[in-house]
PDB file of C-alpha atoms in Angstrom:
ATOM      1  CA  UNK A   8     171.033 -57.212  -3.806  1.00 54.00           C
ATOM      2  CA  UNK A   9     171.017 -55.427  -0.805  1.00 48.00           C
ATOM      3  CA  UNK A  10     174.374 -53.821   0.469  1.00 55.00           C
ATOM      4  CA  UNK A  11     176.268 -55.419  -2.299  1.00 59.00           C
ATOM      5  CA  UNK A  12     179.023 -52.922  -2.870  1.00 54.00           C
ATOM      6  CA  UNK A  13     179.420 -53.776   1.234  1.00 60.00           C
ATOM      7  CA  UNK A  14     180.336 -57.159   0.261  1.00 61.00           C
ATOM      8  CA  UNK A  15     183.271 -56.801  -2.070  1.00 60.00           C
ATOM      9  CA  UNK A  16     185.576 -54.485  -0.283  1.00 55.00           C
ATOM     10  CA  UNK A  17     188.081 -52.797  -2.265  1.00 49.00           C
ATOM     11  CA  UNK A  18     188.524 -49.366  -2.360  1.00 51.00           C
ATOM     12  CA  UNK A  19     189.834 -48.543  -5.886  1.00 46.00           C
ATOM     13  CA  UNK A  20     187.222 -50.206  -8.197  1.00 51.00           C
ATOM     14  CA  UNK A  21     186.313 -46.932  -9.664  1.00 50.00           C
ATOM     15  CA  UNK A  22     189.918 -46.254 -11.091  1.00 53.00           C
ATOM     16  CA  UNK A  23     190.470 -49.983 -12.190  1.00 66.00           C
ATOM     17  CA  UNK A  24     187.013 -51.489 -12.808  1.00 83.00           C
ATOM     18  CA  UNK A  25     185.163 -51.319 -16.583  1.00 89.00           C
ATOM     19  CA  UNK A  26     181.512 -50.996 -17.434  1.00 92.00           C
ATOM     20  CA  UNK A  27     178.392 -48.436 -17.427  1.00 90.00           C
ATOM     21  CA  UNK A  28     178.041 -49.703 -13.954  1.00 86.00           C
ATOM     22  CA  UNK A  29     181.361 -48.393 -12.256  1.00 82.00           C
ATOM     23  CA  UNK A  30     181.672 -45.130 -11.293  1.00 66.00           C
ATOM     24  CA  UNK A  31     178.295 -43.425 -12.204  1.00 57.00           C
ATOM     25  CA  UNK A  32     176.176 -45.631 -10.346  1.00 54.00           C
ATOM     26  CA  UNK A  33     174.187 -48.314 -12.403  1.00 62.00           C
ATOM     27  CA  UNK A  34     170.620 -47.733 -11.985  1.00 60.00           C
ATOM     28  CA  UNK A  35     170.305 -50.481 -10.033  1.00 69.00           C
ATOM     29  CA  UNK A  36     166.334 -51.113  -9.055  1.00 69.00           C
ATOM     30  CA  UNK A  37     167.037 -52.720  -5.446  1.00 71.00           C
ATOM     31  CA  UNK A  38     163.349 -51.167  -4.269  1.00 70.00           C
ATOM     32  CA  UNK A  39     161.557 -52.620  -7.359  1.00 73.00           C
ATOM     33  CA  UNK A  40     163.399 -55.634  -6.983  1.00 81.00           C
ATOM     34  CA  UNK A  41     163.127 -56.875  -3.331  1.00 84.00           C
ATOM     35  CA  UNK A  42     160.558 -54.397  -1.661  1.00 78.00           C
ATOM     36  CA  UNK A  43     158.582 -56.270   0.637  1.00 74.00           C
ATOM     37  CA  UNK A  44     157.988 -59.721   0.657  1.00 72.00           C
ATOM     38  CA  UNK A  45     160.690 -59.840  -2.579  1.00 75.00           C
ATOM     39  CA  UNK A  46     163.292 -59.160  -0.126  1.00 80.00           C
ATOM     40  CA  UNK A  47     162.522 -62.410   1.324  1.00 86.00           C
ATOM     41  CA  UNK A  48     164.741 -65.434   0.521  1.00 89.00           C
ATOM     42  CA  UNK A  49     163.710 -69.103   1.464  1.00 88.00           C
ATOM     43  CA  UNK A  50     166.362 -71.496   2.882  1.00 90.00           C
ATOM     44  CA  UNK A  51     166.140 -75.164   3.364  1.00 89.00           C
ATOM     45  CA  UNK A  52     166.771 -75.493   7.492  1.00 81.00           C
ATOM     46  CA  UNK A  53     169.990 -77.250   8.726  1.00 71.00           C
ATOM     47  CA  UNK A  54     169.808 -79.860  11.796  1.00 63.00           C
ATOM     48  CA  UNK A  55     172.984 -78.553  12.744  1.00 64.00           C
ATOM     49  CA  UNK A  56     174.866 -74.973  12.860  1.00 64.00           C
ATOM     50  CA  UNK A  57     178.569 -74.284  11.363  1.00 67.00           C
ATOM     51  CA  UNK A  58     180.065 -75.929   8.470  1.00 74.00           C
ATOM     52  CA  UNK A  59     179.279 -79.337   7.128  1.00 87.00           C
ATOM     53  CA  UNK A  60     177.803 -80.417   3.716  1.00 94.00           C
ATOM     54  CA  UNK A  61     174.285 -79.000   3.714  1.00 94.00           C
ATOM     55  CA  UNK A  62     171.422 -81.715   2.580  1.00 95.00           C
ATOM     56  CA  UNK A  63     169.075 -80.928  -0.093  1.00 95.00           C
ATOM     57  CA  UNK A  64     165.390 -81.762  -0.439  1.00 94.00           C
ATOM     58  CA  UNK A  65     166.003 -84.973  -1.616  1.00 93.00           C
ATOM     59  CA  UNK A  66     169.989 -86.026  -0.515  1.00 96.00           C
ATOM     60  CA  UNK A  67     172.990 -84.665  -1.253  1.00 98.00           C
ATOM     61  CA  UNK A  68     174.243 -83.110  -4.129  1.00 98.00           C
ATOM     62  CA  UNK A  69     178.344 -83.394  -5.302  1.00 98.00           C
ATOM     63  CA  UNK A  70     180.013 -81.521  -7.881  1.00 98.00           C
ATOM     64  CA  UNK A  71     182.896 -83.301  -9.765  1.00 98.00           C
ATOM     65  CA  UNK A  72     185.524 -81.130 -11.619  1.00 98.00           C
ATOM     66  CA  UNK A  73     187.996 -81.520 -14.081  1.00 98.00           C
ATOM     67  CA  UNK A  74     186.039 -83.697 -16.450  1.00 98.00           C
ATOM     68  CA  UNK A  75     187.237 -84.174 -19.881  1.00 97.00           C
ATOM     69  CA  UNK A  76     184.986 -82.357 -22.082  1.00 96.00           C
ATOM     70  CA  UNK A  77     184.335 -85.751 -23.901  1.00 96.00           C
ATOM     71  CA  UNK A  78     182.907 -87.277 -20.364  1.00 97.00           C
ATOM     72  CA  UNK A  79     179.401 -88.551 -20.882  1.00 97.00           C
ATOM     73  CA  UNK A  80     176.586 -88.769 -18.483  1.00 97.00           C
ATOM     74  CA  UNK A  81     177.461 -92.803 -18.865  1.00 98.00           C
ATOM     75  CA  UNK A  82     181.400 -92.354 -17.582  1.00 98.00           C
ATOM     76  CA  UNK A  83     179.869 -90.296 -14.098  1.00 98.00           C
ATOM     77  CA  UNK A  84     176.819 -92.667 -13.597  1.00 98.00           C
ATOM     78  CA  UNK A  85     179.473 -95.733 -14.059  1.00 97.00           C
ATOM     79  CA  UNK A  86     182.074 -94.430 -11.496  1.00 98.00           C
ATOM     80  CA  UNK A  87     179.495 -92.606  -9.444  1.00 98.00           C
ATOM     81  CA  UNK A  88     176.639 -95.548  -9.042  1.00 98.00           C
ATOM     82  CA  UNK A  89     179.399 -97.887  -7.182  1.00 97.00           C
ATOM     83  CA  UNK A  90     178.765 -95.838  -3.736  1.00 98.00           C
ATOM     84  CA  UNK A  91     174.481 -95.928  -3.783  1.00 98.00           C
ATOM     85  CA  UNK A  92     171.487 -95.208  -6.260  1.00 98.00           C
ATOM     86  CA  UNK A  93     172.765 -92.131  -8.467  1.00 98.00           C
ATOM     87  CA  UNK A  94     169.462 -90.181  -8.303  1.00 97.00           C
ATOM     88  CA  UNK A  95     170.180 -87.515 -10.938  1.00 97.00           C
ATOM     89  CA  UNK A  96     173.121 -86.219 -12.733  1.00 98.00           C
ATOM     90  CA  UNK A  97     173.605 -82.743 -14.402  1.00 98.00           C
ATOM     91  CA  UNK A  98     176.124 -83.052 -17.174  1.00 98.00           C
ATOM     92  CA  UNK A  99     176.101 -79.465 -18.505  1.00 98.00           C
ATOM     93  CA  UNK A 100     177.743 -78.473 -21.938  1.00 98.00           C
ATOM     94  CA  UNK A 101     180.025 -75.592 -22.899  1.00 97.00           C
ATOM     95  CA  UNK A 102     176.830 -73.487 -25.040  1.00 94.00           C
ATOM     96  CA  UNK A 103     179.874 -72.470 -27.337  1.00 95.00           C
ATOM     97  CA  UNK A 104     181.106 -75.738 -28.311  1.00 96.00           C
ATOM     98  CA  UNK A 105     178.905 -78.087 -27.265  1.00 96.00           C
ATOM     99  CA  UNK A 106     181.525 -80.440 -25.588  1.00 97.00           C
ATOM    100  CA  UNK A 107     180.854 -81.042 -21.545  1.00 97.00           C
ATOM    101  CA  UNK A 108     181.848 -77.528 -19.504  1.00 98.00           C
ATOM    102  CA  UNK A 109     184.043 -79.310 -17.079  1.00 98.00           C
ATOM    103  CA  UNK A 110     181.874 -80.247 -13.879  1.00 98.00           C
ATOM    104  CA  UNK A 111     178.978 -82.531 -13.320  1.00 98.00           C
ATOM    105  CA  UNK A 112     176.273 -82.594  -9.942  1.00 98.00           C
ATOM    106  CA  UNK A 113     175.595 -85.737  -8.832  1.00 98.00           C
ATOM    107  CA  UNK A 114     172.676 -86.270  -6.063  1.00 98.00           C
ATOM    108  CA  UNK A 115     172.309 -89.493  -3.951  1.00 98.00           C
ATOM    109  CA  UNK A 116     169.586 -89.890  -1.363  1.00 97.00           C
ATOM    110  CA  UNK A 117     172.332 -90.990   1.322  1.00 97.00           C
ATOM    111  CA  UNK A 118     174.755 -89.179   3.484  1.00 97.00           C
ATOM    112  CA  UNK A 119     177.119 -91.846   3.335  1.00 98.00           C
ATOM    113  CA  UNK A 120     176.921 -92.813  -0.317  1.00 98.00           C
ATOM    114  CA  UNK A 121     177.520 -89.099  -0.939  1.00 98.00           C
ATOM    115  CA  UNK A 122     180.839 -89.218   1.025  1.00 98.00           C
ATOM    116  CA  UNK A 123     181.818 -92.551   0.091  1.00 98.00           C
ATOM    117  CA  UNK A 124     181.760 -91.493  -3.420  1.00 98.00           C
ATOM    118  CA  UNK A 125     183.875 -88.265  -2.016  1.00 98.00           C
ATOM    119  CA  UNK A 126     186.445 -90.615  -0.001  1.00 98.00           C
ATOM    120  CA  UNK A 127     186.583 -92.833  -3.405  1.00 98.00           C
ATOM    121  CA  UNK A 128     186.801 -90.886  -6.092  1.00 98.00           C
ATOM    122  CA  UNK A 129     188.616 -87.778  -5.541  1.00 98.00           C
ATOM    123  CA  UNK A 130     191.552 -87.767  -6.676  1.00 97.00           C
ATOM    124  CA  UNK A 131     190.735 -90.800  -8.740  1.00 97.00           C
ATOM    125  CA  UNK A 132     191.258 -90.725 -12.815  1.00 97.00           C
ATOM    126  CA  UNK A 133     189.043 -90.706 -15.353  1.00 96.00           C
ATOM    127  CA  UNK A 134     189.852 -89.947 -18.901  1.00 95.00           C
ATOM    128  CA  UNK A 135     193.699 -89.714 -17.850  1.00 94.00           C
ATOM    129  CA  UNK A 136     192.372 -86.689 -15.492  1.00 97.00           C
ATOM    130  CA  UNK A 137     192.035 -86.331 -12.001  1.00 98.00           C
ATOM    131  CA  UNK A 138     188.826 -86.119 -10.466  1.00 98.00           C
ATOM    132  CA  UNK A 139     187.872 -83.488  -7.795  1.00 98.00           C
ATOM    133  CA  UNK A 140     185.286 -84.530  -6.051  1.00 98.00           C
ATOM    134  CA  UNK A 141     183.419 -82.868  -2.675  1.00 97.00           C
ATOM    135  CA  UNK A 142     179.954 -81.213  -1.672  1.00 98.00           C
ATOM    136  CA  UNK A 143     178.235 -78.925  -3.475  1.00 98.00           C
ATOM    137  CA  UNK A 144     176.178 -77.320  -0.728  1.00 97.00           C
ATOM    138  CA  UNK A 145     177.788 -76.053   2.706  1.00 96.00           C
ATOM    139  CA  UNK A 146     175.322 -75.616   5.894  1.00 93.00           C
ATOM    140  CA  UNK A 147     177.320 -72.121   6.449  1.00 91.00           C
ATOM    141  CA  UNK A 148     179.729 -69.661   4.639  1.00 92.00           C
ATOM    142  CA  UNK A 149     182.886 -70.941   3.635  1.00 84.00           C
ATOM    143  CA  UNK A 150     186.093 -69.889   4.171  1.00 70.00           C
ATOM    144  CA  UNK A 151     187.302 -66.419   5.233  1.00 50.00           C
ATOM    145  CA  UNK A 152     188.712 -64.031   2.303  1.00 44.00           C
ATOM    146  CA  UNK A 153     191.934 -62.770   2.582  1.00 40.00           C
ATOM    147  CA  UNK A 154     191.016 -59.039   1.507  1.00 38.00           C
ATOM    148  CA  UNK A 155     192.491 -57.935   5.075  1.00 38.00           C
ATOM    149  CA  UNK A 156     195.782 -58.941   4.806  1.00 38.00           C
ATOM    150  CA  UNK A 157     196.071 -58.225   0.893  1.00 39.00           C
ATOM    151  CA  UNK A 158     195.438 -54.419   1.893  1.00 37.00           C
ATOM    152  CA  UNK A 159     197.865 -54.353   4.625  1.00 37.00           C
ATOM    153  CA  UNK A 160     200.397 -55.874   2.091  1.00 36.00           C
ATOM    154  CA  UNK A 161     200.012 -52.773  -0.550  1.00 32.00           C
TER     155      UNK A 161
ATOM    156  CA  UNK B  15     194.544 -68.081  -9.113  1.00 46.00           C
ATOM    157  CA  UNK B  16     194.106 -68.550  -5.779  1.00 51.00           C
ATOM    158  CA  UNK B  17     191.509 -69.793  -3.716  1.00 53.00           C
ATOM    159  CA  UNK B  18     191.411 -66.741  -1.616  1.00 59.00           C
ATOM    160  CA  UNK B  19     191.072 -64.320  -4.043  1.00 72.00           C
ATOM    161  CA  UNK B  20     188.226 -61.560  -3.658  1.00 87.00           C
ATOM    162  CA  UNK B  21     184.828 -62.612  -5.660  1.00 94.00           C
ATOM    163  CA  UNK B  22     181.419 -61.553  -6.003  1.00 96.00           C
ATOM    164  CA  UNK B  23     179.339 -62.022  -9.050  1.00 98.00           C
ATOM    165  CA  UNK B  24     175.836 -60.924 -10.141  1.00 98.00           C
ATOM    166  CA  UNK B  25     173.821 -61.320 -13.191  1.00 98.00           C
ATOM    167  CA  UNK B  26     170.549 -60.153 -13.754  1.00 97.00           C
ATOM    168  CA  UNK B  27     168.077 -59.882 -17.149  1.00 97.00           C
ATOM    169  CA  UNK B  28     164.514 -58.109 -16.876  1.00 96.00           C
ATOM    170  CA  UNK B  29     162.403 -55.956 -18.409  1.00 94.00           C
ATOM    171  CA  UNK B  30     159.197 -53.799 -17.270  1.00 92.00           C
ATOM    172  CA  UNK B  31     155.995 -54.931 -19.347  1.00 89.00           C
ATOM    173  CA  UNK B  32     152.492 -55.411 -19.284  1.00 86.00           C
ATOM    174  CA  UNK B  33     152.862 -58.097 -16.570  1.00 84.00           C
ATOM    175  CA  UNK B  34     154.937 -55.473 -14.347  1.00 86.00           C
ATOM    176  CA  UNK B  35     158.778 -55.554 -13.497  1.00 89.00           C
ATOM    177  CA  UNK B  36     159.758 -59.197 -14.682  1.00 92.00           C
ATOM    178  CA  UNK B  37     163.568 -60.476 -13.719  1.00 94.00           C
ATOM    179  CA  UNK B  38     165.437 -63.135 -13.239  1.00 96.00           C
ATOM    180  CA  UNK B  39     168.651 -62.249 -10.815  1.00 97.00           C
ATOM    181  CA  UNK B  40     171.333 -64.487  -8.997  1.00 98.00           C
ATOM    182  CA  UNK B  41     174.241 -63.685  -6.840  1.00 97.00           C
ATOM    183  CA  UNK B  42     177.068 -65.722  -5.402  1.00 98.00           C
ATOM    184  CA  UNK B  43     178.601 -63.934  -2.563  1.00 96.00           C
ATOM    185  CA  UNK B  44     182.391 -64.268  -1.216  1.00 94.00           C
ATOM    186  CA  UNK B  45     181.121 -66.293   1.736  1.00 94.00           C
ATOM    187  CA  UNK B  46     179.542 -68.855  -0.427  1.00 96.00           C
ATOM    188  CA  UNK B  47     176.198 -67.404  -0.492  1.00 96.00           C
ATOM    189  CA  UNK B  48     174.260 -68.097  -3.509  1.00 98.00           C
ATOM    190  CA  UNK B  49     170.833 -65.714  -3.888  1.00 97.00           C
ATOM    191  CA  UNK B  50     168.098 -66.787  -6.469  1.00 96.00           C
ATOM    192  CA  UNK B  51     165.282 -64.510  -7.603  1.00 95.00           C
ATOM    193  CA  UNK B  52     162.455 -64.863  -9.739  1.00 93.00           C
ATOM    194  CA  UNK B  53     159.937 -62.786 -11.050  1.00 90.00           C
ATOM    195  CA  UNK B  54     157.213 -63.629 -13.076  1.00 83.00           C
ATOM    196  CA  UNK B  55     154.064 -62.359 -12.945  1.00 74.00           C
ATOM    197  CA  UNK B  56     152.803 -63.949 -15.928  1.00 68.00           C
ATOM    198  CA  UNK B  57     149.384 -66.002 -15.633  1.00 66.00           C
ATOM    199  CA  UNK B  58     149.938 -64.596 -12.145  1.00 65.00           C
ATOM    200  CA  UNK B  59     153.320 -66.735 -11.366  1.00 67.00           C
ATOM    201  CA  UNK B  60     154.369 -66.021  -7.758  1.00 73.00           C
ATOM    202  CA  UNK B  61     158.234 -65.179  -7.277  1.00 83.00           C
ATOM    203  CA  UNK B  62     160.769 -67.540  -6.799  1.00 90.00           C
ATOM    204  CA  UNK B  63     163.490 -66.524  -4.147  1.00 93.00           C
ATOM    205  CA  UNK B  64     165.710 -68.769  -3.041  1.00 95.00           C
ATOM    206  CA  UNK B  65     168.879 -69.035  -1.488  1.00 96.00           C
ATOM    207  CA  UNK B  66     171.682 -71.530  -0.411  1.00 97.00           C
ATOM    208  CA  UNK B  67     175.717 -71.501   0.715  1.00 96.00           C
ATOM    209  CA  UNK B  68     177.616 -73.420  -1.924  1.00 97.00           C
ATOM    210  CA  UNK B  69     181.309 -75.062  -0.940  1.00 96.00           C
ATOM    211  CA  UNK B  70     184.528 -73.620  -2.268  1.00 96.00           C
ATOM    212  CA  UNK B  71     184.272 -76.218  -4.933  1.00 97.00           C
ATOM    213  CA  UNK B  72     181.609 -75.050  -6.449  1.00 98.00           C
ATOM    214  CA  UNK B  73     183.137 -71.198  -6.381  1.00 97.00           C
ATOM    215  CA  UNK B  74     186.012 -72.439  -7.591  1.00 97.00           C
ATOM    216  CA  UNK B  75     184.574 -74.203 -10.526  1.00 98.00           C
ATOM    217  CA  UNK B  76     182.658 -70.739 -11.199  1.00 98.00           C
ATOM    218  CA  UNK B  77     186.221 -68.721 -11.008  1.00 97.00           C
ATOM    219  CA  UNK B  78     187.219 -71.482 -13.634  1.00 97.00           C
ATOM    220  CA  UNK B  79     184.207 -70.670 -15.858  1.00 98.00           C
ATOM    221  CA  UNK B  80     184.911 -66.799 -15.670  1.00 98.00           C
ATOM    222  CA  UNK B  81     188.860 -67.098 -16.330  1.00 97.00           C
ATOM    223  CA  UNK B  82     187.772 -69.097 -19.625  1.00 96.00           C
ATOM    224  CA  UNK B  83     185.151 -67.216 -20.692  1.00 97.00           C
ATOM    225  CA  UNK B  84     187.653 -63.737 -21.018  1.00 96.00           C
ATOM    226  CA  UNK B  85     185.049 -61.905 -20.094  1.00 98.00           C
ATOM    227  CA  UNK B  86     187.289 -59.905 -17.526  1.00 96.00           C
ATOM    228  CA  UNK B  87     189.359 -58.315 -20.708  1.00 96.00           C
ATOM    229  CA  UNK B  88     186.431 -56.901 -22.300  1.00 97.00           C
ATOM    230  CA  UNK B  89     184.061 -53.613 -22.330  1.00 97.00           C
ATOM    231  CA  UNK B  90     180.235 -52.591 -22.687  1.00 97.00           C
ATOM    232  CA  UNK B  91     181.133 -49.595 -24.309  1.00 96.00           C
ATOM    233  CA  UNK B  92     180.291 -50.484 -27.553  1.00 97.00           C
ATOM    234  CA  UNK B  93     177.582 -52.807 -26.546  1.00 97.00           C
ATOM    235  CA  UNK B  94     174.187 -51.869 -27.345  1.00 97.00           C
ATOM    236  CA  UNK B  95     172.570 -50.234 -24.117  1.00 96.00           C
ATOM    237  CA  UNK B  96     169.790 -51.218 -22.138  1.00 96.00           C
ATOM    238  CA  UNK B  97     166.107 -50.316 -23.824  1.00 95.00           C
ATOM    239  CA  UNK B  98     162.404 -51.321 -23.652  1.00 94.00           C
ATOM    240  CA  UNK B  99     163.082 -54.723 -24.245  1.00 94.00           C
ATOM    241  CA  UNK B 100     165.147 -55.144 -21.497  1.00 96.00           C
ATOM    242  CA  UNK B 101     168.043 -54.866 -19.340  1.00 97.00           C
ATOM    243  CA  UNK B 102     171.260 -57.168 -18.640  1.00 98.00           C
ATOM    244  CA  UNK B 103     173.999 -56.503 -15.729  1.00 97.00           C
ATOM    245  CA  UNK B 104     176.729 -58.481 -15.420  1.00 98.00           C
ATOM    246  CA  UNK B 105     179.243 -57.740 -12.275  1.00 97.00           C
ATOM    247  CA  UNK B 106     182.055 -59.744 -10.939  1.00 97.00           C
ATOM    248  CA  UNK B 107     184.465 -58.846  -8.663  1.00 96.00           C
ATOM    249  CA  UNK B 108     187.696 -61.508  -9.529  1.00 95.00           C
ATOM    250  CA  UNK B 109     190.791 -60.531  -7.971  1.00 90.00           C
ATOM    251  CA  UNK B 110     191.498 -56.849  -8.363  1.00 90.00           C
ATOM    252  CA  UNK B 111     189.431 -57.011 -11.162  1.00 93.00           C
ATOM    253  CA  UNK B 112     186.029 -55.504 -11.112  1.00 95.00           C
ATOM    254  CA  UNK B 113     183.610 -55.213 -14.190  1.00 97.00           C
ATOM    255  CA  UNK B 114     180.178 -54.130 -13.551  1.00 97.00           C
ATOM    256  CA  UNK B 115     178.312 -54.118 -17.352  1.00 97.00           C
ATOM    257  CA  UNK B 116     174.765 -53.794 -18.545  1.00 97.00           C
ATOM    258  CA  UNK B 117     173.613 -54.388 -22.065  1.00 97.00           C
ATOM    259  CA  UNK B 118     170.061 -55.035 -23.890  1.00 97.00           C
ATOM    260  CA  UNK B 119     168.408 -58.126 -24.264  1.00 97.00           C
ATOM    261  CA  UNK B 120     170.048 -60.529 -26.755  1.00 96.00           C
ATOM    262  CA  UNK B 121     167.775 -62.641 -28.310  1.00 91.00           C
ATOM    263  CA  UNK B 122     170.247 -65.018 -30.549  1.00 92.00           C
ATOM    264  CA  UNK B 123     173.676 -64.674 -31.797  1.00 94.00           C
ATOM    265  CA  UNK B 124     172.230 -62.484 -35.129  1.00 95.00           C
ATOM    266  CA  UNK B 125     171.858 -59.910 -32.381  1.00 95.00           C
ATOM    267  CA  UNK B 126     176.234 -60.285 -31.540  1.00 97.00           C
ATOM    268  CA  UNK B 127     176.987 -60.379 -35.009  1.00 95.00           C
ATOM    269  CA  UNK B 128     175.247 -57.367 -35.905  1.00 94.00           C
ATOM    270  CA  UNK B 129     176.331 -55.724 -33.037  1.00 96.00           C
ATOM    271  CA  UNK B 130     179.736 -53.045 -33.088  1.00 97.00           C
ATOM    272  CA  UNK B 131     181.546 -55.406 -30.721  1.00 98.00           C
ATOM    273  CA  UNK B 132     180.880 -58.920 -31.543  1.00 97.00           C
ATOM    274  CA  UNK B 133     184.035 -60.751 -30.169  1.00 97.00           C
ATOM    275  CA  UNK B 134     183.230 -59.426 -26.870  1.00 97.00           C
ATOM    276  CA  UNK B 135     179.395 -59.795 -27.116  1.00 98.00           C
ATOM    277  CA  UNK B 136     179.831 -63.128 -27.915  1.00 97.00           C
ATOM    278  CA  UNK B 137     182.025 -63.688 -24.950  1.00 97.00           C
ATOM    279  CA  UNK B 138     179.022 -62.243 -22.829  1.00 98.00           C
ATOM    280  CA  UNK B 139     176.523 -64.233 -24.630  1.00 98.00           C
ATOM    281  CA  UNK B 140     178.504 -67.415 -24.023  1.00 98.00           C
ATOM    282  CA  UNK B 141     179.206 -66.594 -20.793  1.00 98.00           C
ATOM    283  CA  UNK B 142     175.729 -65.942 -19.483  1.00 98.00           C
ATOM    284  CA  UNK B 143     174.563 -69.149 -21.076  1.00 97.00           C
ATOM    285  CA  UNK B 144     176.840 -71.217 -19.433  1.00 98.00           C
ATOM    286  CA  UNK B 145     176.361 -69.126 -15.660  1.00 98.00           C
ATOM    287  CA  UNK B 146     172.594 -69.466 -16.199  1.00 98.00           C
ATOM    288  CA  UNK B 147     172.975 -73.398 -16.869  1.00 98.00           C
ATOM    289  CA  UNK B 148     174.733 -74.032 -13.790  1.00 98.00           C
ATOM    290  CA  UNK B 149     172.638 -72.020 -11.136  1.00 98.00           C
ATOM    291  CA  UNK B 150     169.634 -73.439 -12.760  1.00 97.00           C
ATOM    292  CA  UNK B 151     171.475 -76.655 -11.927  1.00 97.00           C
ATOM    293  CA  UNK B 152     172.254 -76.270  -8.491  1.00 98.00           C
ATOM    294  CA  UNK B 153     168.719 -74.097  -7.997  1.00 97.00           C
ATOM    295  CA  UNK B 154     167.104 -77.483  -9.236  1.00 96.00           C
ATOM    296  CA  UNK B 155     169.110 -79.884  -7.678  1.00 97.00           C
ATOM    297  CA  UNK B 156     169.105 -78.054  -3.745  1.00 97.00           C
ATOM    298  CA  UNK B 157     165.250 -77.419  -4.015  1.00 95.00           C
ATOM    299  CA  UNK B 158     163.792 -79.585  -6.554  1.00 91.00           C
ATOM    300  CA  UNK B 159     162.000 -76.812  -8.356  1.00 83.00           C
ATOM    301  CA  UNK B 160     162.245 -76.023 -11.983  1.00 74.00           C
ATOM    302  CA  UNK B 161     163.956 -72.851 -11.729  1.00 62.00           C
ATOM    303  CA  UNK B 162     162.507 -71.217 -14.852  1.00 59.00           C
TER     304      UNK B 162
END
């Protein structure tokens, strides 16, 4: 999308990169895709600035990772409903294997429910694996990349 | 895999036909910004443009899915070129590696099987499905829209 190449800073892409879009610039039709109104992206409002969890339309969304491939929606529901009513679960499957891909997205209506779930379940065990639970959306940019540092290390 | 590795992902699929330029495109930027665009002119459907910041946890899962797919080891030189049926683009920066692939639309595994690089194209095919699935879930849960 616009100024996309400025977002990624490595200067030696053309030597290392692979594919039709490298070097001989890919015919990316930015104008046709994002002209005028097409370039305006909607975003939900934030009540506060800075970092921290971003509220979604109907509540707060968590992501749970490191799930066992045989983990079921019911397993997720059982663990997460201890902290409040679970409004929605997306437990997506690996399209190749048909098993669970390894992550789940969980929706609670209230901030406190979601926060208690993170506190209690991050690092908890499920199917002999340690759950990694955290917020899915952020009010602002996350982390800082170390590309500048990496470059100076060369 | 370190958490502060350089990371960028963009996927596009679309074609130009009797309803104009119809396409789906999403992008994850290094700072977590997820942008989602869907242009379908069929029955005068309006275009959808959404953006939201995802957390480091989401980016980390995304990187895991990419690494598991082996896509960074593939090459699109033997894949079918974009044509009238359509075009797919997948661009990923992961650490020191950068891929920017382009090919036509893939209807089914049969197209994959009949291509010159079935193993590579199959990795691409499944990765794209897993990525779309992840993004559709994120967008539909956050904005409460049906993204397709």
